[in-house]
Amino acid sequence: MSYLYNQIVLFGDSITQFSHNTDNKGWGAALQNLYVRKLDVLNRGFSGYNTENAKKLLLHILPKKNNSIKSPKIYLFTIFFGANDAAISPSNQYVPLVKYKENLRQMIKIIKDSDSPYYSPDTRILLIAPPPLFEKDWEKFQEREGKILPRKLETTAKYAQTCVDLANELNIPVLNAWKLFMDKSTKTLTENNHSLSDFFVDGLHLSNLGNEVSKVFSKSFYVRVSY
């Protein structure tokens, strides 16, 4: 009989999807390496997705609690959305702030509500608030791609804070990527003459330096799931 490793599931948008890119020293790949032979780290990142898409997709990712087929336990489930929700209306990625918060709440409820078909009492949830972006680089990237998906730093900040507020309200662990990057960029700018731009390949997705910063993600996970 094959041995079933318990799992860490990384659920999010393109920032999660690209986290296993070893060319950019992705934080997901680093997490996989950290838990090799201990836990399987599954990447369930979906480029372009917001919380409205995610809450529907979640039902196809989670095992049902009455599933007769033996399956690995999900030890930790991360929910990392907000970068696309914070797109400026009328973008089809835009989700109003109130709805964003409610969508996050519903996803948590799907996992933690005992009446849910997907109830998993042993699964730990970690919310991750969206990081900042560098507007000028993102605008240039969009122009080259012939797309119009505007983002504003101050808008994304509101979504990050809403994610943190919900986590505190529900007493769920949260990793504030916004604060992590803003604090780190200020320090790095002072010490190494870097700017916030250096943390991203296109103003939104993480560069090598950005993934170096996000290795704190792995340390946060380690605290949550060490055994």
PDB file of C-alpha atoms in Angstrom:
ATOM      1  CA  MET A   1       0.000   0.000   0.000  1.00  0.00           C
ATOM      2  CA  SER A   2       1.382   3.415  -0.942  1.00  0.00           C
ATOM      3  CA  TYR A   3       1.961   5.916   1.833  1.00  0.00           C
ATOM      4  CA  LEU A   4      -0.275   8.991   1.739  1.00  0.00           C
ATOM      5  CA  TYR A   5       1.450  12.202   2.702  1.00  0.00           C
ATOM      6  CA  ASN A   6      -0.628  14.911   4.292  1.00  0.00           C
ATOM      7  CA  GLN A   7      -0.823  18.135   2.337  1.00  0.00           C
ATOM      8  CA  ILE A   8      -0.333  21.858   2.292  1.00  0.00           C
ATOM      9  CA  VAL A   9      -2.598  23.375  -0.363  1.00  0.00           C
ATOM     10  CA  LEU A  10      -1.710  26.804  -1.732  1.00  0.00           C
ATOM     11  CA  PHE A  11      -4.916  28.326  -3.115  1.00  0.00           C
ATOM     12  CA  GLY A  12      -4.727  31.658  -4.853  1.00  0.00           C
ATOM     13  CA  ASP A  13      -4.286  33.643  -8.050  1.00  0.00           C
ATOM     14  CA  SER A  14      -1.261  34.034 -10.331  1.00  0.00           C
ATOM     15  CA  ILE A  15       0.988  35.088  -7.451  1.00  0.00           C
ATOM     16  CA  THR A  16       0.399  31.607  -6.067  1.00  0.00           C
ATOM     17  CA  GLN A  17       0.505  29.895  -9.468  1.00  0.00           C
ATOM     18  CA  PHE A  18       3.913  31.387 -10.251  1.00  0.00           C
ATOM     19  CA  SER A  19       5.248  30.603  -6.772  1.00  0.00           C
ATOM     20  CA  HIS A  20       6.616  27.265  -8.020  1.00  0.00           C
ATOM     21  CA  ASN A  21       8.684  28.967 -10.733  1.00  0.00           C
ATOM     22  CA  THR A  22      12.251  28.060  -9.819  1.00  0.00           C
ATOM     23  CA  ASP A  23      13.659  30.583 -12.325  1.00  0.00           C
ATOM     24  CA  ASN A  24      12.471  33.329  -9.976  1.00  0.00           C
ATOM     25  CA  LYS A  25      13.255  31.363  -6.805  1.00  0.00           C
ATOM     26  CA  GLY A  26       9.545  30.991  -6.145  1.00  0.00           C
ATOM     27  CA  TRP A  27       8.342  30.893  -2.547  1.00  0.00           C
ATOM     28  CA  GLY A  28       6.106  27.887  -3.251  1.00  0.00           C
ATOM     29  CA  ALA A  29       9.070  25.903  -4.540  1.00  0.00           C
ATOM     30  CA  ALA A  30      11.006  26.869  -1.418  1.00  0.00           C
ATOM     31  CA  LEU A  31       8.115  25.628   0.700  1.00  0.00           C
ATOM     32  CA  GLN A  32       8.032  22.358  -1.243  1.00  0.00           C
ATOM     33  CA  ASN A  33      11.723  21.892  -0.541  1.00  0.00           C
ATOM     34  CA  LEU A  34      11.232  22.651   3.145  1.00  0.00           C
ATOM     35  CA  TYR A  35       8.638  19.905   3.544  1.00  0.00           C
ATOM     36  CA  VAL A  36      10.000  17.236   1.223  1.00  0.00           C
ATOM     37  CA  ARG A  37       9.249  13.743   2.683  1.00  0.00           C
ATOM     38  CA  LYS A  38       7.015  15.366   5.310  1.00  0.00           C
ATOM     39  CA  LEU A  39       4.102  17.012   3.506  1.00  0.00           C
ATOM     40  CA  ASP A  40       3.078  17.354  -0.132  1.00  0.00           C
ATOM     41  CA  VAL A  41       2.784  20.994  -1.166  1.00  0.00           C
ATOM     42  CA  LEU A  42       0.080  21.361  -3.824  1.00  0.00           C
ATOM     43  CA  ASN A  43      -0.092  24.480  -5.965  1.00  0.00           C
ATOM     44  CA  ARG A  44      -3.655  25.464  -6.719  1.00  0.00           C
ATOM     45  CA  GLY A  45      -2.958  28.930  -8.056  1.00  0.00           C
ATOM     46  CA  PHE A  46      -5.103  30.182 -10.936  1.00  0.00           C
ATOM     47  CA  SER A  47      -3.946  33.153 -12.967  1.00  0.00           C
ATOM     48  CA  GLY A  48      -6.576  35.859 -13.361  1.00  0.00           C
ATOM     49  CA  TYR A  49      -8.878  34.502 -10.659  1.00  0.00           C
ATOM     50  CA  ASN A  50     -10.574  36.601  -8.011  1.00  0.00           C
ATOM     51  CA  THR A  51     -12.553  35.518  -4.950  1.00  0.00           C
ATOM     52  CA  GLU A  52     -15.764  35.296  -6.955  1.00  0.00           C
ATOM     53  CA  ASN A  53     -14.182  32.647  -9.198  1.00  0.00           C
ATOM     54  CA  ALA A  54     -12.368  31.042  -6.306  1.00  0.00           C
ATOM     55  CA  LYS A  55     -15.344  30.298  -4.080  1.00  0.00           C
ATOM     56  CA  LYS A  56     -16.875  28.240  -6.906  1.00  0.00           C
ATOM     57  CA  LEU A  57     -13.628  26.497  -7.770  1.00  0.00           C
ATOM     58  CA  LEU A  58     -13.016  25.615  -4.135  1.00  0.00           C
ATOM     59  CA  LEU A  59     -15.822  23.044  -4.259  1.00  0.00           C
ATOM     60  CA  HIS A  60     -13.853  21.130  -6.890  1.00  0.00           C
ATOM     61  CA  ILE A  61     -10.600  21.210  -4.949  1.00  0.00           C
ATOM     62  CA  LEU A  62     -11.674  20.049  -1.503  1.00  0.00           C
ATOM     63  CA  PRO A  63     -12.573  16.427  -0.735  1.00  0.00           C
ATOM     64  CA  LYS A  64     -16.013  15.834   0.729  1.00  0.00           C
ATOM     65  CA  LYS A  65     -16.124  14.787   4.363  1.00  0.00           C
ATOM     66  CA  ASN A  66     -18.159  11.650   3.609  1.00  0.00           C
ATOM     67  CA  ASN A  67     -15.857  10.525   0.811  1.00  0.00           C
ATOM     68  CA  SER A  68     -15.432   6.762   1.113  1.00  0.00           C
ATOM     69  CA  ILE A  69     -12.104   6.879  -0.732  1.00  0.00           C
ATOM     70  CA  LYS A  70      -9.176   7.318   1.615  1.00  0.00           C
ATOM     71  CA  SER A  71      -7.398  10.551   0.794  1.00  0.00           C
ATOM     72  CA  PRO A  72      -4.579  12.562   2.354  1.00  0.00           C
ATOM     73  CA  LYS A  73      -5.473  15.100   5.009  1.00  0.00           C
ATOM     74  CA  ILE A  74      -5.037  18.757   4.221  1.00  0.00           C
ATOM     75  CA  TYR A  75      -2.838  19.940   7.051  1.00  0.00           C
ATOM     76  CA  LEU A  76      -2.803  23.586   5.982  1.00  0.00           C
ATOM     77  CA  PHE A  77      -4.902  25.464   3.412  1.00  0.00           C
ATOM     78  CA  THR A  78      -3.796  28.936   2.375  1.00  0.00           C
ATOM     79  CA  ILE A  79      -6.186  31.448   0.822  1.00  0.00           C
ATOM     80  CA  PHE A  80      -4.287  34.154  -1.050  1.00  0.00           C
ATOM     81  CA  PHE A  81      -6.542  36.436  -3.094  1.00  0.00           C
ATOM     82  CA  GLY A  82      -7.085  40.147  -3.495  1.00  0.00           C
ATOM     83  CA  ALA A  83      -4.641  41.298  -6.172  1.00  0.00           C
ATOM     84  CA  ASN A  84      -7.241  40.770  -8.910  1.00  0.00           C
ATOM     85  CA  ASP A  85     -10.260  41.682  -6.790  1.00  0.00           C
ATOM     86  CA  ALA A  86      -8.615  45.092  -6.369  1.00  0.00           C
ATOM     87  CA  ALA A  87      -8.584  45.774 -10.114  1.00  0.00           C
ATOM     88  CA  ILE A  88     -10.249  49.049 -10.997  1.00  0.00           C
ATOM     89  CA  SER A  89     -13.864  48.886 -12.199  1.00  0.00           C
ATOM     90  CA  PRO A  90     -15.085  48.182 -14.900  1.00  0.00           C
ATOM     91  CA  SER A  91     -12.428  45.447 -15.159  1.00  0.00           C
ATOM     92  CA  ASN A  92     -14.053  42.001 -15.118  1.00  0.00           C
ATOM     93  CA  GLN A  93     -11.607  41.027 -12.375  1.00  0.00           C
ATOM     94  CA  TYR A  94     -12.924  43.706 -10.029  1.00  0.00           C
ATOM     95  CA  VAL A  95     -14.817  42.571  -6.938  1.00  0.00           C
ATOM     96  CA  PRO A  96     -16.262  45.235  -4.591  1.00  0.00           C
ATOM     97  CA  LEU A  97     -14.527  45.414  -1.234  1.00  0.00           C
ATOM     98  CA  VAL A  98     -17.585  44.288   0.744  1.00  0.00           C
ATOM     99  CA  LYS A  99     -18.099  41.342  -1.604  1.00  0.00           C
ATOM    100  CA  TYR A 100     -14.411  40.433  -1.404  1.00  0.00           C
ATOM    101  CA  LYS A 101     -14.671  40.164   2.352  1.00  0.00           C
ATOM    102  CA  GLU A 102     -17.842  38.090   2.118  1.00  0.00           C
ATOM    103  CA  ASN A 103     -16.281  35.748  -0.437  1.00  0.00           C
ATOM    104  CA  LEU A 104     -13.318  35.124   1.846  1.00  0.00           C
ATOM    105  CA  ARG A 105     -15.721  34.468   4.698  1.00  0.00           C
ATOM    106  CA  GLN A 106     -17.684  31.973   2.598  1.00  0.00           C
ATOM    107  CA  MET A 107     -14.540  30.072   1.604  1.00  0.00           C
ATOM    108  CA  ILE A 108     -13.504  29.780   5.219  1.00  0.00           C
ATOM    109  CA  LYS A 109     -16.994  28.615   6.131  1.00  0.00           C
ATOM    110  CA  ILE A 110     -16.886  25.891   3.473  1.00  0.00           C
ATOM    111  CA  ILE A 111     -13.916  24.362   5.274  1.00  0.00           C
ATOM    112  CA  LYS A 112     -14.712  25.118   8.918  1.00  0.00           C
ATOM    113  CA  ASP A 113     -18.518  24.941   9.171  1.00  0.00           C
ATOM    114  CA  SER A 114     -19.541  21.538  10.546  1.00  0.00           C
ATOM    115  CA  ASP A 115     -22.644  21.571   8.338  1.00  0.00           C
ATOM    116  CA  SER A 116     -20.568  21.939   5.180  1.00  0.00           C
ATOM    117  CA  PRO A 117     -20.098  18.846   2.961  1.00  0.00           C
ATOM    118  CA  TYR A 118     -16.416  19.845   2.850  1.00  0.00           C
ATOM    119  CA  TYR A 119     -15.981  20.319   6.596  1.00  0.00           C
ATOM    120  CA  SER A 120     -12.443  19.539   7.700  1.00  0.00           C
ATOM    121  CA  PRO A 121     -11.930  20.206  11.415  1.00  0.00           C
ATOM    122  CA  ASP A 122      -8.227  19.341  11.322  1.00  0.00           C
ATOM    123  CA  THR A 123      -7.382  21.645   8.428  1.00  0.00           C
ATOM    124  CA  ARG A 124      -5.690  24.854   9.450  1.00  0.00           C
ATOM    125  CA  ILE A 125      -6.408  27.929   7.364  1.00  0.00           C
ATOM    126  CA  LEU A 126      -3.934  30.719   6.729  1.00  0.00           C
ATOM    127  CA  LEU A 127      -5.175  33.875   5.016  1.00  0.00           C
ATOM    128  CA  ILE A 128      -2.603  35.851   3.044  1.00  0.00           C
ATOM    129  CA  ALA A 129      -3.311  39.513   2.366  1.00  0.00           C
ATOM    130  CA  PRO A 130      -2.306  40.758  -1.104  1.00  0.00           C
ATOM    131  CA  PRO A 131       1.078  42.460  -1.479  1.00  0.00           C
ATOM    132  CA  PRO A 132       1.547  45.948  -2.923  1.00  0.00           C
ATOM    133  CA  LEU A 133       2.289  46.637  -6.575  1.00  0.00           C
ATOM    134  CA  PHE A 134       4.373  49.122  -8.523  1.00  0.00           C
ATOM    135  CA  GLU A 135       1.874  50.997 -10.677  1.00  0.00           C
ATOM    136  CA  LYS A 136       4.205  52.424 -13.330  1.00  0.00           C
ATOM    137  CA  ASP A 137       5.763  49.054 -14.169  1.00  0.00           C
ATOM    138  CA  TRP A 138       2.358  47.366 -14.282  1.00  0.00           C
ATOM    139  CA  GLU A 139       1.041  50.056 -16.644  1.00  0.00           C
ATOM    140  CA  LYS A 140       4.041  49.606 -18.952  1.00  0.00           C
ATOM    141  CA  PHE A 141       3.568  45.836 -18.951  1.00  0.00           C
ATOM    142  CA  GLN A 142      -0.112  46.198 -19.789  1.00  0.00           C
ATOM    143  CA  GLU A 143       0.688  48.558 -22.663  1.00  0.00           C
ATOM    144  CA  ARG A 144       3.139  46.039 -24.129  1.00  0.00           C
ATOM    145  CA  GLU A 145       0.540  43.280 -23.819  1.00  0.00           C
ATOM    146  CA  GLY A 146      -2.206  45.433 -25.310  1.00  0.00           C
ATOM    147  CA  LYS A 147      -4.362  45.033 -22.207  1.00  0.00           C
ATOM    148  CA  ILE A 148      -6.093  47.410 -19.843  1.00  0.00           C
ATOM    149  CA  LEU A 149      -6.227  45.975 -16.317  1.00  0.00           C
ATOM    150  CA  PRO A 150      -5.554  49.023 -14.132  1.00  0.00           C
ATOM    151  CA  ARG A 151      -4.398  48.699 -10.537  1.00  0.00           C
ATOM    152  CA  LYS A 152      -3.854  51.312  -7.842  1.00  0.00           C
ATOM    153  CA  LEU A 153      -1.572  50.926  -4.860  1.00  0.00           C
ATOM    154  CA  GLU A 154      -3.982  52.694  -2.519  1.00  0.00           C
ATOM    155  CA  THR A 155      -6.866  50.453  -3.639  1.00  0.00           C
ATOM    156  CA  THR A 156      -4.932  47.239  -3.085  1.00  0.00           C
ATOM    157  CA  ALA A 157      -4.035  48.521   0.382  1.00  0.00           C
ATOM    158  CA  LYS A 158      -7.737  48.551   1.285  1.00  0.00           C
ATOM    159  CA  TYR A 159      -8.159  44.930   0.193  1.00  0.00           C
ATOM    160  CA  ALA A 160      -5.102  43.879   2.163  1.00  0.00           C
ATOM    161  CA  GLN A 161      -6.444  45.557   5.298  1.00  0.00           C
ATOM    162  CA  THR A 162      -9.879  43.997   4.776  1.00  0.00           C
ATOM    163  CA  CYS A 163      -8.279  40.555   4.615  1.00  0.00           C
ATOM    164  CA  VAL A 164      -6.387  41.223   7.840  1.00  0.00           C
ATOM    165  CA  ASP A 165      -9.515  42.572   9.538  1.00  0.00           C
ATOM    166  CA  LEU A 166     -11.523  39.470   8.614  1.00  0.00           C
ATOM    167  CA  ALA A 167      -8.809  37.170   9.897  1.00  0.00           C
ATOM    168  CA  ASN A 168      -8.757  39.015  13.201  1.00  0.00           C
ATOM    169  CA  GLU A 169     -12.551  38.933  13.372  1.00  0.00           C
ATOM    170  CA  LEU A 170     -12.634  35.160  12.846  1.00  0.00           C
ATOM    171  CA  ASN A 171      -9.490  34.496  14.879  1.00  0.00           C
ATOM    172  CA  ILE A 172      -7.757  32.934  11.884  1.00  0.00           C
ATOM    173  CA  PRO A 173      -4.002  33.285  11.288  1.00  0.00           C
ATOM    174  CA  VAL A 174      -3.091  35.844   8.639  1.00  0.00           C
ATOM    175  CA  LEU A 175       0.109  36.729   6.850  1.00  0.00           C
ATOM    176  CA  ASN A 176       0.088  40.408   5.934  1.00  0.00           C
ATOM    177  CA  ALA A 177       2.075  40.383   2.687  1.00  0.00           C
ATOM    178  CA  TRP A 178       1.273  44.057   2.163  1.00  0.00           C
ATOM    179  CA  LYS A 179       2.984  45.090   5.392  1.00  0.00           C
ATOM    180  CA  LEU A 180       5.804  42.618   4.844  1.00  0.00           C
ATOM    181  CA  PHE A 181       6.706  44.085   1.466  1.00  0.00           C
ATOM    182  CA  MET A 182       6.175  47.719   2.370  1.00  0.00           C
ATOM    183  CA  ASP A 183       8.334  47.417   5.485  1.00  0.00           C
ATOM    184  CA  LYS A 184      10.972  45.443   3.626  1.00  0.00           C
ATOM    185  CA  SER A 185      11.045  47.783   0.634  1.00  0.00           C
ATOM    186  CA  THR A 186      11.621  50.794   2.872  1.00  0.00           C
ATOM    187  CA  LYS A 187      14.480  49.038   4.614  1.00  0.00           C
ATOM    188  CA  THR A 188      15.943  47.697   1.372  1.00  0.00           C
ATOM    189  CA  LEU A 189      15.673  51.083  -0.325  1.00  0.00           C
ATOM    190  CA  THR A 190      17.623  52.667   2.499  1.00  0.00           C
ATOM    191  CA  GLU A 191      20.293  49.978   2.760  1.00  0.00           C
ATOM    192  CA  ASN A 192      20.736  48.799  -0.843  1.00  0.00           C
ATOM    193  CA  ASN A 193      19.357  51.599  -3.025  1.00  0.00           C
ATOM    194  CA  HIS A 194      16.456  49.438  -4.221  1.00  0.00           C
ATOM    195  CA  SER A 195      12.889  50.564  -4.839  1.00  0.00           C
ATOM    196  CA  LEU A 196       9.549  48.792  -4.578  1.00  0.00           C
ATOM    197  CA  SER A 197       9.837  48.154  -8.324  1.00  0.00           C
ATOM    198  CA  ASP A 198      12.686  45.699  -7.758  1.00  0.00           C
ATOM    199  CA  PHE A 199      10.394  43.261  -5.966  1.00  0.00           C
ATOM    200  CA  PHE A 200       8.344  42.606  -9.114  1.00  0.00           C
ATOM    201  CA  VAL A 201       8.979  41.446 -12.682  1.00  0.00           C
ATOM    202  CA  ASP A 202       6.092  43.495 -14.078  1.00  0.00           C
ATOM    203  CA  GLY A 203       4.870  45.599 -11.182  1.00  0.00           C
ATOM    204  CA  LEU A 204       2.584  42.838  -9.870  1.00  0.00           C
ATOM    205  CA  HIS A 205       4.253  39.410  -9.959  1.00  0.00           C
ATOM    206  CA  LEU A 206       7.250  38.646  -7.788  1.00  0.00           C
ATOM    207  CA  SER A 207      10.848  38.855  -8.980  1.00  0.00           C
ATOM    208  CA  ASN A 208      13.818  36.984  -7.511  1.00  0.00           C
ATOM    209  CA  LEU A 209      14.146  39.716  -4.898  1.00  0.00           C
ATOM    210  CA  GLY A 210      10.415  39.615  -4.193  1.00  0.00           C
ATOM    211  CA  ASN A 211      10.565  35.883  -3.653  1.00  0.00           C
ATOM    212  CA  GLU A 212      13.526  36.350  -1.326  1.00  0.00           C
ATOM    213  CA  VAL A 213      11.305  38.594   0.787  1.00  0.00           C
ATOM    214  CA  SER A 214       8.441  36.131   0.606  1.00  0.00           C
ATOM    215  CA  LYS A 215      10.565  33.359   2.087  1.00  0.00           C
ATOM    216  CA  VAL A 216       9.069  34.704   5.287  1.00  0.00           C
ATOM    217  CA  PHE A 217       5.953  32.899   4.010  1.00  0.00           C
ATOM    218  CA  SER A 218       7.737  29.596   4.494  1.00  0.00           C
ATOM    219  CA  LYS A 219       8.803  30.523   8.001  1.00  0.00           C
ATOM    220  CA  SER A 220       5.230  31.469   8.856  1.00  0.00           C
ATOM    221  CA  PHE A 221       3.960  28.140   7.543  1.00  0.00           C
ATOM    222  CA  TYR A 222       6.631  26.312   9.523  1.00  0.00           C
ATOM    223  CA  VAL A 223       5.418  27.849  12.746  1.00  0.00           C
ATOM    224  CA  ARG A 224       1.862  26.841  11.879  1.00  0.00           C
ATOM    225  CA  VAL A 225       2.491  23.220  10.927  1.00  0.00           C
ATOM    226  CA  SER A 226       5.638  22.114  12.735  1.00  0.00           C
ATOM    227  CA  TYR A 227       5.365  18.763  14.451  1.00  0.00           C
TER     228      TYR A 227
END
